[in-house]
Structures are given as structure tokens and as C-alpha cells.
Amino acid sequence: MTNLSAYLLSLPNEVKRRNTSILELMKIMSPEDYTIIDGVNARSFISYKPKTDEWSMDLSHPIISELEQCFGRPIDQMVREETLRSLRDPWILENPGSIGCSFAHAKALKHFLTETTDDFAVIFEDDIKILPGVSMCEFHQVAKSLPVNVPVIA
């Protein structure tokens, strides 16, 4: 069997949504087989006004220091880079949740790379639906079929 880390990304205050996704994952694995990564609610520290095309950030928000420590650089620089990349897609600018989702994925990847010795990772978001007949065997089969230097299934 391939060494595989599994992660569930979920906002901590979205209890019903988190519990629903945990129930979905229970169809294919037990709770000790995955790590819950608290999602990042970017709406709590980023605001965007589409009419004026202005965005601002509350750098005093408690999550800011956690993210800066996690990524090793200033959060406003990361958001600015993400925003510049997303200029081709105005939906991203109007939905700071997409920036928060990117941060949550990066937190899971950092955990995978620094806290495990597993060969692969699979990341589930909290809107996951496990189809009938699907098991972890499929994830392991996909992981085994990937080239050696492909560390993540996302």
C-alpha cells in the first residue's frame, strides 16, 4: 500500500458543514486516517469593493501572524501576488474565499511536507461527496500510478 496522507479542509466555525464532510469521509476512512486543517476565512480580514475596485486588509487580525509564520513572508505580499495573478478572473477578486481556500491548501501542503514522511497527499474540501463504490483503494491506485516526483494529489 502507498503511503498517503489525507487532509480535510474546513472552516472551524462552519460546524454543520464540517460534520457533514466528516460523515462523508467516514464512508472511506476512519477519523485517525486524516488530518483536519482549519480553513482560512479570508472574508474576515480582506474586503473588496467591486464598484470602486478597491480591496483592503486588516493586518491586525489574529490569523495574520499565523499565516505569516506558516508561509515565512508578509501576508499582504502574498495576497497582492494572488490578486495580481487573478486579475484575469474578476470572480476571484469579488470572492476573497478563493484566497482563503488557497491558503488552506498551502497549510495542508506544508503539513504534508514538514510533518509526514508519506509519499503522497490527498486533500478533501468540506463540500466533498463520496460516490457509492468509491474507496481509499482508488486513491492508492492513482498514487501508485503517478511518477515518483509527483508528491501531491489535489
Coordinates of C-alpha atoms in Angstrom, one line a residue:
M1 CA 0.0 0.0 0.0
T2 CA 1.3 3.5 -0.9
N3 CA 2.0 5.9 2.0
L4 CA -0.8 8.5 1.6
S5 CA -1.6 11.5 3.8
A6 CA -5.2 12.7 3.7
Y7 CA -6.5 16.1 4.7
L8 CA -9.9 17.7 5.2
L9 CA -10.1 21.5 4.7
S10 CA -12.9 23.1 6.7
L11 CA -13.7 26.4 8.4
P12 CA -13.8 25.8 12.1
N13 CA -16.9 27.9 12.7
E14 CA -18.8 26.0 10.0
V15 CA -19.7 23.2 12.3
K16 CA -22.6 21.7 10.3
R17 CA -20.6 21.7 7.1
R18 CA -17.6 20.2 8.8
N19 CA -19.7 17.5 10.4
T20 CA -21.3 16.7 7.1
S21 CA -17.9 16.3 5.4
I22 CA -16.6 14.1 8.3
L23 CA -19.6 11.9 7.7
E24 CA -18.8 11.7 4.0
L25 CA -15.2 10.8 4.8
M26 CA -16.3 8.1 7.2
K27 CA -17.6 6.2 4.1
I28 CA -14.0 5.5 3.1
M29 CA -11.7 6.1 6.1
S30 CA -11.7 6.4 9.9
P31 CA -11.0 9.8 11.6
E32 CA -7.5 8.8 12.6
D33 CA -6.7 8.3 8.9
Y34 CA -6.9 12.0 8.0
T35 CA -6.0 15.4 9.4
I36 CA -8.4 18.3 9.6
I37 CA -6.8 21.6 8.5
D38 CA -8.7 24.6 9.7
G39 CA -9.7 26.7 6.7
V40 CA -8.9 30.4 6.4
N41 CA -11.8 32.7 6.2
A42 CA -10.3 35.5 4.2
R43 CA -13.5 37.4 4.3
S44 CA -12.6 38.1 8.0
F45 CA -9.5 40.1 7.0
I46 CA -9.9 41.1 3.4
S47 CA -12.7 43.3 2.0
Y48 CA -13.2 44.1 -1.7
K49 CA -15.5 46.8 -3.1
P50 CA -16.2 45.9 -6.8
K51 CA -17.8 49.3 -7.6
T52 CA -14.5 51.1 -6.8
D53 CA -12.2 48.1 -7.4
E54 CA -10.6 48.6 -4.0
W55 CA -9.5 46.0 -1.6
S56 CA -8.2 46.3 1.9
M57 CA -6.8 44.1 4.6
D58 CA -7.0 44.1 8.4
L59 CA -3.4 43.3 9.3
S60 CA -4.2 43.3 13.0
H61 CA -6.5 40.2 12.6
P62 CA -5.2 37.2 14.7
I63 CA -4.9 34.9 11.7
I64 CA -2.4 37.2 10.0
S65 CA 0.5 36.3 12.3
E66 CA -0.3 32.5 12.0
L67 CA -0.3 32.7 8.2
E68 CA 2.9 34.8 8.1
Q69 CA 4.6 32.3 10.3
C70 CA 3.3 29.4 8.2
F71 CA 4.5 30.8 4.9
G72 CA 7.5 32.8 6.1
R73 CA 6.6 36.1 4.4
P74 CA 4.2 39.0 4.8
I75 CA 0.5 38.2 4.2
D76 CA -0.2 41.4 2.3
Q77 CA 2.6 40.5 -0.2
M78 CA 1.0 37.0 -0.7
V79 CA -2.5 38.5 -1.2
R80 CA -1.1 41.1 -3.5
E81 CA 0.5 38.4 -5.6
E82 CA -2.6 36.3 -5.6
T83 CA -4.7 39.3 -6.6
L84 CA -2.3 40.2 -9.4
R85 CA -2.5 36.6 -10.7
S86 CA -6.3 36.7 -10.5
L87 CA -6.8 39.9 -12.5
R88 CA -7.7 37.8 -15.5
D89 CA -10.6 36.4 -13.4
P90 CA -12.7 39.1 -11.7
W91 CA -14.7 36.4 -9.9
I92 CA -11.7 35.8 -7.7
L93 CA -11.4 39.4 -6.7
E94 CA -15.0 39.5 -5.7
N95 CA -14.7 36.3 -3.7
P96 CA -12.0 36.5 -1.1
G97 CA -13.0 33.0 -0.1
S98 CA -10.9 31.8 -3.0
I99 CA -7.8 33.4 -1.5
G100 CA -8.6 31.8 1.9
C101 CA -9.1 28.4 0.2
S102 CA -5.6 28.8 -1.4
F103 CA -4.1 29.5 2.0
A104 CA -5.8 26.4 3.5
H105 CA -4.4 24.2 0.7
A106 CA -1.0 25.6 1.3
K107 CA -1.3 24.9 5.0
A108 CA -2.2 21.3 4.2
L109 CA 0.7 21.0 1.8
K110 CA 3.1 22.5 4.4
H111 CA 1.9 20.0 7.0
F112 CA 2.4 17.1 4.5
L113 CA 5.9 18.2 3.5
T114 CA 7.1 19.0 7.0
E115 CA 5.2 16.7 9.4
T116 CA 5.0 13.4 7.4
T117 CA 7.2 11.0 5.6
D118 CA 4.3 9.9 3.3
D119 CA 4.8 9.8 -0.4
F120 CA 1.5 11.3 -1.5
A121 CA -1.3 13.5 -0.1
V122 CA -4.9 13.8 -1.0
I123 CA -6.8 17.0 0.0
F124 CA -10.6 17.0 0.5
E125 CA -12.6 20.2 0.8
D126 CA -15.6 20.4 3.1
D127 CA -18.1 20.0 0.2
I128 CA -16.9 16.5 -0.5
K129 CA -19.4 13.9 -1.7
I130 CA -18.1 10.3 -1.8
L131 CA -19.8 8.4 -4.6
P132 CA -21.1 4.9 -4.0
G133 CA -18.5 2.2 -4.5
V134 CA -15.5 4.6 -4.1
S135 CA -12.9 3.5 -1.5
M136 CA -9.4 4.6 -0.5
C137 CA -8.1 1.8 -2.8
E138 CA -8.8 4.1 -5.8
F139 CA -6.7 6.9 -4.2
H140 CA -3.9 4.5 -3.5
Q141 CA -4.1 3.1 -7.1
V142 CA -3.9 6.6 -8.5
A143 CA -0.9 7.4 -6.3
K144 CA 0.9 4.3 -7.3
S145 CA 0.4 5.1 -11.0
L146 CA 2.0 8.6 -10.7
P147 CA 5.6 9.3 -11.4
V148 CA 7.9 9.2 -8.4
N149 CA 8.4 13.0 -8.3
V150 CA 4.7 13.9 -8.1
P151 CA 4.2 14.4 -4.4
V152 CA 0.6 15.6 -4.2
I153 CA -2.8 14.6 -5.5
A154 CA -5.1 17.7 -5.2

